[in-house]
């Protein structure tokens, strides 16, 4: 057995902390006896390593089995063996073909990248949840077995990381599916879907009502003016107090007088090119745009994690450092560009982690009491964003002064707020805010992270835009970032979503930064309907409360 294909040593603790992981170095050369200690199975030579032969489904007092070999024959040859025939009878031909594809589709990820993620805080929480359904033959949680199977499959140079190979590498003689846990999860997901669909219906009903109140905006033509040339500069900022250096792309239009300023904060795993299309669009319409790259949560951070040079998806301190990056940026621009830029009335746009950043600067406050409550049962959540939000509990508990009064208007796209801010934290925002949400976003679920938090806002100037079918990646520049995103995860046409963002952000900042009241009409349900595309519709509302959400059919 090569060192790469050896199994990473598991420890009895649920989570290995970062310093220990760093000392271990994630060497993939630990002998199989370590895995045996953790799983309670005897260690065997590599040539006789245990691997799953059957998949067992417990259903009450009944037990059904399916051989892994029969799945392998079907995936590779298309033949349906006798023991698979019973299960295949419940599937349509198209579903059978999808199963065949799913079993054999290869993910191009290295064993080190898989190991690094599965040993991260977020990876372990996901494994814990899955391990309650997919268990060992001895009915023990499949946490460690799943982790070793995924790493071993990725290390297999011949077959690679496929679902079939993960089944074959599962290090117990059988894989046991706990149907009770499975059905409980299905029931919980169904309830979430029903509540979400009811919320989406409420937003659409409110949008319809607001359209009827203001019919004049129905005749507005899409904004298309492109009046200014601009130049792009690369700045390198060094915050010596925090020992933090980061680049900034600055787009400067050729305007007279002080130019209004917009800051764009990218999400986790992205970089300053992700929203370059939006920065250029706004610069061509008279706004200076500063796009910093946050070094602890950019694409390089994720690449370092996958290559073994970082231990976590992002350090907890990044929840504080990101807003401080923007504060430091504004200080530097004020010191060096005071004759060119209006740094006292600044707009901000952020997506995902960047949306958290924008809202923190807008006045939302960290809510440690709410975090302790919301993060107490992470093993039962389907809200992936909590795995990032709950990192805040590792920060020293004190008051963090993240609000910046120079920020006077904010757009938050796919924000994560339910635990880290909660209702009390969101209600502290006093400036105009627009939340943008995607109905098909599994990372920051629309109902929990945008629609319900919208009802918590107390500022009068608030807007909620809902992209029906939009995902967490819909408005991102799909050519940027280090993590390839499957087309299905991107959702409907990104060009349509990006156009929505261009139109609404321009109208929003013209209204609240440039104080152009003639653009206020564009911030309406009617104008959203005017630019909405049937294949990827958008709704915009200014008012929504919990009663309307609960009353929706």
Coordinates of C-alpha atoms in Angstrom, one line a residue:
X1 CA 0.0 0.0 0.0
X2 CA 1.4 3.4 -0.9
X3 CA 1.6 6.1 1.7
X4 CA -1.1 8.2 -0.1
X5 CA -3.6 5.3 0.0
X6 CA -3.2 4.7 3.7
X7 CA -6.0 5.7 6.0
X8 CA -5.7 8.9 8.1
X9 CA -5.6 8.1 11.8
X10 CA -8.9 8.9 13.6
X11 CA -9.0 9.9 17.2
X12 CA -11.7 9.2 19.7
X13 CA -12.5 12.9 20.1
X14 CA -15.2 14.3 17.8
X15 CA -13.0 17.1 16.6
X16 CA -9.3 17.5 16.4
X17 CA -8.4 21.1 17.0
X18 CA -6.4 23.2 14.5
X19 CA -3.1 23.1 16.4
X20 CA -3.1 19.3 16.7
X21 CA -4.1 19.0 13.1
X22 CA -1.3 21.2 12.1
X23 CA 1.2 19.1 14.1
X24 CA -0.1 15.9 12.5
X25 CA 0.3 17.6 9.1
X26 CA -2.5 15.4 7.7
X27 CA 0.0 12.7 6.6
X28 CA -1.9 10.0 4.7
X29 CA 0.6 7.4 5.7
X30 CA -0.8 6.1 9.0
X31 CA -1.3 2.3 9.1
X32 CA -4.7 0.6 8.9
X33 CA -4.4 -0.5 12.5
X34 CA -5.3 3.0 13.5
X35 CA -8.6 2.8 11.6
X36 CA -9.2 -0.6 13.2
X37 CA -8.8 1.0 16.7
X38 CA -11.4 3.6 15.9
X39 CA -13.9 1.3 14.2
X40 CA -13.5 -1.7 16.5
X41 CA -12.5 -4.0 13.7
X42 CA -9.4 -6.1 13.4
X43 CA -6.5 -4.7 11.3
X44 CA -5.8 -6.7 8.2
X45 CA -3.0 -6.6 5.6
X46 CA -3.6 -4.3 2.7
X47 CA -4.3 -7.3 0.4
X48 CA -7.1 -8.5 2.7
X49 CA -8.5 -5.1 3.7
X50 CA -12.2 -5.3 4.7
X51 CA -14.6 -3.7 2.2
X52 CA -18.3 -3.6 2.1
X53 CA -20.0 -6.5 0.3
X54 CA -23.6 -5.7 1.0
X55 CA -25.9 -2.8 1.7
X56 CA -28.5 -3.5 4.3
X57 CA -31.8 -1.5 4.8
X58 CA -33.5 -1.9 8.1
X59 CA -37.2 -1.3 7.9
X60 CA -38.9 -2.1 11.3
X61 CA -38.3 -5.8 11.9
X62 CA -37.5 -6.4 8.3
X63 CA -34.1 -6.3 6.6
X64 CA -33.4 -6.0 2.9
X65 CA -30.0 -6.4 1.3
X66 CA -28.3 -5.5 -2.0
X67 CA -24.8 -6.6 -3.0
X68 CA -22.3 -3.9 -3.9
X69 CA -21.1 -6.2 -6.7
X70 CA -24.6 -6.1 -8.3
X71 CA -24.4 -2.3 -8.4
X72 CA -20.9 -2.5 -9.8
X73 CA -22.0 -4.8 -12.6
X74 CA -24.9 -2.4 -13.4
X75 CA -22.8 0.7 -13.4
X76 CA -20.1 -0.8 -15.6
X77 CA -22.0 -3.2 -17.8
X78 CA -25.7 -2.1 -17.6
X79 CA -26.7 -5.6 -16.5
X80 CA -29.3 -5.9 -13.7
X81 CA -28.5 -8.9 -11.5
X82 CA -31.2 -10.8 -9.6
X83 CA -30.8 -9.2 -6.2
X84 CA -30.8 -5.7 -7.8
X85 CA -33.8 -6.6 -10.0
X86 CA -36.2 -6.2 -7.1
X87 CA -35.0 -2.6 -6.4
X88 CA -34.8 -1.7 -10.0
X89 CA -38.4 -2.6 -10.5
X90 CA -39.3 0.5 -8.4
X91 CA -37.4 2.9 -10.7
X92 CA -38.3 4.4 -14.0
X93 CA -35.9 3.9 -16.9
X94 CA -34.7 7.5 -16.6
X95 CA -34.1 7.0 -12.9
X96 CA -32.1 3.9 -13.6
X97 CA -30.0 5.8 -16.0
X98 CA -29.5 8.6 -13.5
X99 CA -28.4 6.0 -10.9
X100 CA -25.9 4.5 -13.3
X101 CA -24.4 7.9 -14.0
X102 CA -24.3 8.8 -10.3
X103 CA -22.5 5.6 -9.4
X104 CA -19.8 6.1 -12.0
X105 CA -19.3 9.9 -12.2
X106 CA -15.8 10.8 -11.0
X107 CA -15.0 13.8 -8.8
X108 CA -11.6 15.1 -9.6
X109 CA -10.4 15.8 -6.1
X110 CA -7.1 14.6 -4.5
X111 CA -7.1 12.5 -1.3
X112 CA -5.4 15.3 0.5
X113 CA -8.1 17.8 -0.5
X114 CA -10.8 15.4 0.7
X115 CA -9.0 14.7 3.9
X116 CA -8.4 18.4 4.6
X117 CA -12.1 19.2 4.2
X118 CA -13.4 16.1 6.1
X119 CA -11.1 17.0 9.1
X120 CA -12.3 20.6 9.1
X121 CA -15.1 21.7 11.5
X122 CA -17.6 22.0 8.7
X123 CA -16.6 18.6 7.2
X124 CA -16.9 16.8 10.5
X125 CA -20.4 18.2 11.2
X126 CA -21.6 17.0 7.8
X127 CA -20.1 13.6 8.4
X128 CA -21.8 13.4 11.8
X129 CA -25.2 14.0 10.2
X130 CA -24.7 11.5 7.3
X131 CA -23.2 8.9 9.7
X132 CA -26.4 8.7 11.6
X133 CA -28.1 7.3 8.5
X134 CA -25.3 5.4 6.9
X135 CA -23.9 3.1 9.6
X136 CA -21.4 0.2 9.9
X137 CA -22.4 -3.4 9.8
X138 CA -22.4 -3.4 13.6
X139 CA -24.9 -0.6 13.6
X140 CA -22.4 2.0 14.8
X141 CA -22.5 5.6 13.3
X142 CA -20.7 5.7 10.0
X143 CA -18.7 8.8 10.8
X144 CA -15.2 7.3 10.7
X145 CA -16.0 4.6 8.1
X146 CA -17.4 7.3 5.7
X147 CA -14.4 9.5 6.1
X148 CA -11.9 6.7 5.4
X149 CA -14.0 5.4 2.4
X150 CA -14.0 8.9 0.8
X151 CA -10.3 9.3 1.3
X152 CA -9.4 5.8 0.1
X153 CA -11.6 6.2 -3.0
X154 CA -10.0 9.5 -3.8
X155 CA -6.5 7.9 -3.5
X156 CA -7.5 5.0 -5.9
X157 CA -5.7 6.0 -9.0
X158 CA -7.5 3.5 -11.2
X159 CA -11.2 4.2 -10.2
X160 CA -11.0 7.5 -8.3
X161 CA -13.6 9.2 -6.2
X162 CA -16.9 7.8 -7.4
X163 CA -20.0 6.8 -5.4
X164 CA -19.4 3.2 -6.4
X165 CA -15.8 3.2 -5.3
X166 CA -16.8 4.8 -2.0
X167 CA -19.2 1.9 -1.4
X168 CA -16.4 -0.5 -2.3
X169 CA -13.9 1.2 0.0
X170 CA -16.3 1.3 3.0
X171 CA -14.2 -0.5 5.7
X172 CA -16.8 -2.8 7.2
X173 CA -18.3 -5.9 5.6
X174 CA -21.6 -4.2 5.2
X175 CA -23.2 -0.8 4.9
X176 CA -26.3 -0.4 7.0
X177 CA -28.9 2.2 6.2
X178 CA -31.0 3.3 9.2
X179 CA -34.4 3.8 7.7
X180 CA -35.8 5.4 10.9
X181 CA -33.2 8.1 10.7
X182 CA -33.6 8.4 7.0
X183 CA -37.3 8.8 7.2
X184 CA -36.9 11.4 10.0
X185 CA -34.6 13.4 7.8
X186 CA -37.0 13.1 4.8
X187 CA -39.8 14.3 7.0
X188 CA -37.8 17.3 8.3
X189 CA -36.7 18.3 4.8
X190 CA -40.3 18.0 3.6
X191 CA -41.5 20.3 6.4
X192 CA -38.7 22.8 5.5
X193 CA -39.7 22.7 1.8
X194 CA -43.4 23.3 2.6
X195 CA -42.6 26.3 4.9
X196 CA -40.3 27.7 2.2
X197 CA -42.8 27.3 -0.6
X198 CA -45.4 29.1 1.6
X199 CA -42.9 31.9 2.2
X200 CA -42.2 32.2 -1.5
X201 CA -45.9 32.4 -2.2
X202 CA -46.2 35.2 0.4
X203 CA -43.5 37.2 -1.2
X204 CA -45.1 36.8 -4.7
X205 CA -48.5 37.8 -3.3
X206 CA -47.1 40.9 -1.6
X207 CA -45.3 41.8 -4.8
X208 CA -48.6 41.5 -6.7
X209 CA -50.3 43.8 -4.2
X210 CA -47.5 46.4 -4.4
X211 CA -47.7 46.3 -8.2
X212 CA -51.4 47.2 -8.0
X213 CA -50.6 50.2 -5.7
X214 CA -48.1 51.8 -8.1
X215 CA -49.0 51.1 -11.7
X216 CA -46.9 54.0 -13.0
X217 CA -43.6 52.2 -12.6
X218 CA -44.8 49.5 -15.0
X219 CA -43.9 51.8 -17.9
X220 CA -40.3 52.4 -16.9
X221 CA -37.7 51.3 -19.4
X222 CA -34.7 49.2 -18.3
X223 CA -31.7 51.4 -17.2
X224 CA -29.1 51.2 -19.9
X225 CA -27.1 54.5 -19.9
X226 CA -23.3 54.2 -20.0
X227 CA -21.9 57.7 -19.6
X228 CA -18.4 57.5 -18.0
X229 CA -15.1 56.1 -18.9
X230 CA -13.0 54.8 -16.0
X231 CA -9.6 53.5 -15.1
X232 CA -8.7 50.6 -12.9
X233 CA -6.0 50.6 -10.2
X234 CA -4.5 47.9 -8.1
X235 CA -3.8 48.9 -4.5
X236 CA -2.0 46.9 -1.9
X237 CA -3.1 47.8 1.7
X238 CA -1.0 46.9 4.8
X239 CA -2.7 47.1 8.1
X240 CA 0.3 46.8 10.4
X241 CA -1.8 46.8 13.6
X242 CA -3.5 43.5 12.5
X243 CA -0.5 42.3 10.4
X244 CA -2.8 41.9 7.5
X245 CA -2.1 42.7 3.8
X246 CA -4.7 42.6 1.1
X247 CA -5.2 43.8 -2.5
X248 CA -7.9 46.1 -3.7
X249 CA -9.1 46.8 -7.2
X250 CA -10.2 50.4 -7.5
X251 CA -12.3 51.6 -10.4
X252 CA -12.3 55.4 -10.9
X253 CA -14.7 57.0 -13.4
X254 CA -13.8 60.2 -15.0
X255 CA -16.3 62.5 -13.3
X256 CA -16.3 66.1 -12.0
X257 CA -16.3 66.8 -8.3
X258 CA -16.2 64.1 -5.6
X259 CA -17.3 60.7 -6.9
X260 CA -19.7 58.6 -4.9
X261 CA -18.1 55.4 -3.6
X262 CA -19.3 51.7 -3.5
X263 CA -17.4 48.8 -1.9
X264 CA -18.0 45.2 -2.9
X265 CA -17.2 42.4 -0.5
X266 CA -16.8 38.9 -2.0
X267 CA -18.0 35.7 -0.4
X268 CA -16.1 32.7 1.0
X269 CA -13.9 31.1 -1.6
X270 CA -14.2 33.9 -4.1
X271 CA -11.9 36.8 -4.9
X272 CA -11.9 40.4 -6.1
X273 CA -12.6 39.3 -9.7
X274 CA -15.9 37.6 -8.8
X275 CA -17.9 40.8 -9.1
X276 CA -15.6 42.6 -11.5
X277 CA -18.5 42.7 -14.0
X278 CA -20.6 44.6 -11.5
X279 CA -17.8 47.0 -10.5
X280 CA -17.2 47.9 -14.2
X281 CA -21.0 48.4 -14.7
X282 CA -21.3 50.8 -11.8
X283 CA -18.0 52.6 -12.6
X284 CA -19.3 53.3 -16.1
X285 CA -22.4 54.9 -14.5
X286 CA -20.5 57.3 -12.3
X287 CA -19.6 55.4 -9.1
X288 CA -16.1 54.7 -7.9
X289 CA -15.9 51.1 -6.8
X290 CA -13.4 49.5 -4.4
X291 CA -13.2 45.7 -4.4
X292 CA -11.0 44.3 -1.6
X293 CA -9.9 40.7 -1.4
X294 CA -10.2 39.2 2.1
X295 CA -7.1 37.0 2.7
X296 CA -8.6 34.7 5.3
X297 CA -11.6 33.7 3.2
X298 CA -10.7 34.1 -0.4
X299 CA -10.1 31.5 -3.1
X300 CA -6.5 31.1 -2.0
X301 CA -7.7 30.2 1.5
X302 CA -9.8 27.3 0.1
X303 CA -7.0 26.3 -2.2
X304 CA -4.6 26.2 0.7
X305 CA -7.1 24.1 2.6
X306 CA -7.3 21.6 -0.3
X307 CA -3.6 21.5 -0.7
X308 CA -2.8 21.0 3.0
X309 CA -1.5 24.4 3.8
X310 CA -4.5 25.5 5.9
X311 CA -6.5 23.7 8.6
X312 CA -9.9 25.3 8.3
X313 CA -12.3 26.6 5.7
X314 CA -11.8 29.9 7.3
X315 CA -10.6 31.0 10.8
X316 CA -13.2 32.4 13.3
X317 CA -11.3 35.6 13.4
X318 CA -12.4 36.3 9.8
X319 CA -15.9 37.3 11.1
X320 CA -14.2 40.3 12.7
X321 CA -11.4 40.9 10.2
X322 CA -13.6 41.2 7.2
X323 CA -15.5 44.3 8.4
X324 CA -12.2 45.7 9.7
X325 CA -10.7 45.3 6.2
X326 CA -13.5 47.6 4.9
X327 CA -12.9 50.1 7.7
X328 CA -9.2 50.2 7.0
X329 CA -9.9 50.5 3.3
X330 CA -12.1 53.5 3.8
X331 CA -9.5 55.1 6.1
X332 CA -6.9 54.7 3.4
X333 CA -9.1 56.1 0.7
X334 CA -10.0 59.0 2.9
X335 CA -6.4 59.7 3.5
X336 CA -5.2 59.4 -0.1
X337 CA -8.2 60.1 -2.3
X338 CA -10.1 62.8 -0.3
X339 CA -10.2 65.2 -3.3
X340 CA -11.6 62.6 -5.6
X341 CA -13.9 60.4 -3.6
X342 CA -16.8 61.0 -1.2
X343 CA -15.8 58.6 1.6
X344 CA -18.5 59.9 4.0
X345 CA -21.5 58.5 2.2
X346 CA -20.5 55.0 1.0
X347 CA -22.6 52.1 -0.3
X348 CA -21.7 48.5 0.1
X349 CA -22.6 45.3 -1.7
X350 CA -21.7 41.8 -0.3
X351 CA -22.5 38.2 -1.2
X352 CA -22.8 35.3 1.3
X353 CA -19.9 35.9 3.7
X354 CA -19.5 39.3 2.1
X355 CA -23.2 40.0 2.8
X356 CA -22.6 39.2 6.5
X357 CA -19.7 41.7 6.2
X358 CA -21.9 44.4 4.6
X359 CA -24.6 44.0 7.3
X360 CA -22.1 44.1 10.1
X361 CA -20.8 47.4 8.8
X362 CA -24.4 48.6 8.3
X363 CA -25.0 48.1 12.0
X364 CA -26.1 44.5 12.6
X365 CA -24.6 43.3 15.9
X366 CA -23.1 40.0 16.8
X367 CA -25.5 38.2 19.1
X368 CA -23.7 35.7 21.3
X369 CA -26.8 34.7 23.3
X370 CA -28.6 33.8 20.0
X371 CA -25.6 32.0 18.7
X372 CA -25.4 29.8 21.8
X373 CA -29.1 28.8 21.3
X374 CA -29.0 28.3 17.6
X375 CA -25.7 26.4 17.6
X376 CA -26.6 24.0 20.3
X377 CA -27.9 21.3 18.0
X378 CA -25.9 21.5 14.8
X379 CA -26.2 17.8 14.2
X380 CA -29.9 18.3 13.5
X381 CA -29.7 21.3 11.2
X382 CA -30.0 21.3 7.4
X383 CA -28.9 25.0 7.3
X384 CA -25.3 24.7 6.1
X385 CA -24.6 28.3 6.7
X386 CA -24.8 27.7 10.5
X387 CA -21.4 25.8 10.2
X388 CA -19.9 29.1 9.3
X389 CA -22.0 31.4 11.6
X390 CA -21.3 29.2 14.7
X391 CA -17.6 29.8 14.4
X392 CA -18.4 33.1 16.1
X393 CA -18.7 31.2 19.4
X394 CA -14.9 30.7 19.2
X395 CA -14.3 34.4 19.4
X396 CA -13.7 36.1 22.7
X397 CA -17.1 37.3 24.0
X398 CA -17.1 41.1 24.0
X399 CA -18.7 44.0 22.1
X400 CA -17.2 44.3 18.7
X401 CA -17.5 47.7 17.1
X402 CA -18.0 46.6 13.5
X403 CA -20.5 49.3 12.4
X404 CA -19.1 52.1 10.2
X405 CA -21.2 55.2 10.0
X406 CA -19.7 56.0 6.6
X407 CA -21.7 53.1 5.2
X408 CA -25.1 54.6 4.5
X409 CA -26.7 52.0 2.2
X410 CA -26.2 48.2 1.9
X411 CA -27.1 45.4 -0.5
X412 CA -26.8 41.9 1.0
X413 CA -26.9 39.0 -1.5
X414 CA -27.5 35.5 0.0
X415 CA -26.6 36.7 3.5
X416 CA -26.1 34.4 6.5
X417 CA -27.6 36.1 9.6
X418 CA -30.1 33.9 11.5
X419 CA -27.7 32.9 14.3
X420 CA -24.8 35.3 14.1
X421 CA -27.1 38.4 14.3
X422 CA -30.6 37.0 15.0
X423 CA -33.6 39.4 15.3
X424 CA -32.0 41.6 17.9
X425 CA -28.8 42.1 15.9
X426 CA -30.7 42.8 12.6
X427 CA -33.0 45.3 14.2
X428 CA -30.0 47.5 15.0
X429 CA -29.6 48.4 11.3
X430 CA -30.8 52.0 10.7
X431 CA -29.8 52.6 7.0
X432 CA -31.5 51.5 3.7
X433 CA -31.0 47.8 3.1
X434 CA -31.8 45.4 0.2
X435 CA -31.7 41.7 0.8
X436 CA -31.4 39.4 -2.3
X437 CA -32.4 35.8 -2.1
X438 CA -32.5 32.7 -4.2
X439 CA -35.4 30.2 -3.7
X440 CA -33.1 27.3 -4.6
X441 CA -30.2 28.2 -2.3
X442 CA -29.1 25.2 -0.2
X443 CA -26.2 27.1 1.4
X444 CA -28.0 30.1 2.9
X445 CA -31.6 28.9 2.8
X446 CA -33.9 31.7 1.7
X447 CA -36.6 31.4 4.4
X448 CA -34.2 31.1 7.4
X449 CA -31.5 33.5 6.2
X450 CA -33.2 36.2 4.1
X451 CA -37.0 36.2 4.2
X452 CA -37.5 35.8 7.9
X453 CA -34.6 38.2 8.7
X454 CA -36.2 40.7 6.3
X455 CA -39.2 40.8 8.7
X456 CA -36.8 41.7 11.6
X457 CA -35.5 44.8 9.9
X458 CA -36.8 48.0 11.5
X459 CA -35.4 50.5 9.0
X460 CA -38.2 52.0 6.9
X461 CA -36.1 51.8 3.7
X462 CA -35.9 48.1 3.1
X463 CA -36.3 45.8 0.1
X464 CA -36.4 42.1 -0.5
X465 CA -35.6 40.7 -3.9
X466 CA -36.4 37.0 -4.5
X467 CA -35.0 35.1 -7.5
X468 CA -37.3 32.1 -8.2
X469 CA -34.9 29.3 -8.9
X470 CA -31.9 31.3 -7.9
X471 CA -29.1 29.5 -6.1
X472 CA -26.2 30.6 -4.0
X473 CA -24.1 31.1 -7.1
X474 CA -26.5 32.7 -9.5
X475 CA -25.0 36.2 -9.5
X476 CA -21.3 35.2 -9.3
X477 CA -19.0 35.5 -12.3
X478 CA -18.9 31.8 -13.2
X479 CA -15.4 32.1 -14.7
X480 CA -13.9 33.2 -11.3
X481 CA -13.0 31.5 -8.1
X482 CA -11.0 28.3 -7.4
X483 CA -13.8 25.9 -6.7
X484 CA -15.5 24.6 -9.8
X485 CA -19.3 24.8 -9.4
X486 CA -21.5 22.3 -11.3
X487 CA -23.9 23.9 -13.8
X488 CA -26.8 22.5 -11.9
X489 CA -25.6 24.3 -8.7
X490 CA -25.3 27.6 -10.6
X491 CA -29.0 27.4 -11.6
X492 CA -30.7 29.2 -14.4
X493 CA -28.9 31.7 -16.6
X494 CA -26.3 33.7 -14.5
X495 CA -26.5 36.4 -17.1
X496 CA -30.2 37.1 -16.2
X497 CA -29.4 37.1 -12.5
X498 CA -26.4 39.4 -13.0
X499 CA -28.6 41.8 -15.0
X500 CA -31.1 41.9 -12.2
X501 CA -28.3 42.8 -9.8
X502 CA -26.9 45.5 -12.1
X503 CA -30.3 47.1 -12.5
X504 CA -31.4 47.0 -8.9
X505 CA -28.0 48.0 -7.4
X506 CA -27.7 51.0 -9.8
X507 CA -31.2 52.2 -8.8
X508 CA -30.6 51.6 -5.1
X509 CA -27.3 53.5 -5.0
X510 CA -28.5 56.3 -7.3
X511 CA -31.4 56.8 -4.8
X512 CA -29.5 56.4 -1.5
X513 CA -25.9 57.4 -2.3
X514 CA -26.3 60.0 -5.1
X515 CA -29.7 61.1 -3.7
X516 CA -31.3 61.0 -7.1
X517 CA -35.0 60.7 -6.3
X518 CA -35.9 60.1 -9.9
X519 CA -34.4 56.6 -9.5
X520 CA -36.7 55.7 -6.5
X521 CA -39.4 54.5 -8.9
X522 CA -37.1 51.7 -10.1
X523 CA -37.0 50.3 -6.6
X524 CA -40.5 48.9 -7.0
X525 CA -42.4 45.6 -7.6
X526 CA -43.6 47.0 -10.9
X527 CA -40.1 47.7 -12.2
X528 CA -38.9 44.2 -11.0
X529 CA -41.8 42.7 -13.0
X530 CA -40.8 44.9 -16.0
X531 CA -37.3 43.4 -16.2
X532 CA -38.3 39.9 -14.9
X533 CA -37.7 37.0 -17.4
X534 CA -40.2 34.2 -17.5
X535 CA -37.5 31.5 -17.3
X536 CA -35.9 33.1 -14.2
X537 CA -38.4 35.4 -12.6
X538 CA -37.7 38.0 -9.9
X539 CA -40.0 39.6 -7.3
X540 CA -39.3 42.7 -5.3
X541 CA -41.2 43.8 -2.1
X542 CA -40.9 46.5 0.4
X543 CA -43.1 45.1 3.1
X544 CA -43.6 41.7 4.6
X545 CA -44.3 40.4 8.1
X546 CA -44.6 37.0 9.9
X547 CA -48.4 37.1 9.7
X548 CA -48.3 37.3 5.9
X549 CA -45.8 34.5 5.8
X550 CA -47.9 32.2 7.9
X551 CA -51.2 33.1 6.1
X552 CA -49.8 32.2 2.7
X553 CA -51.3 29.1 1.1

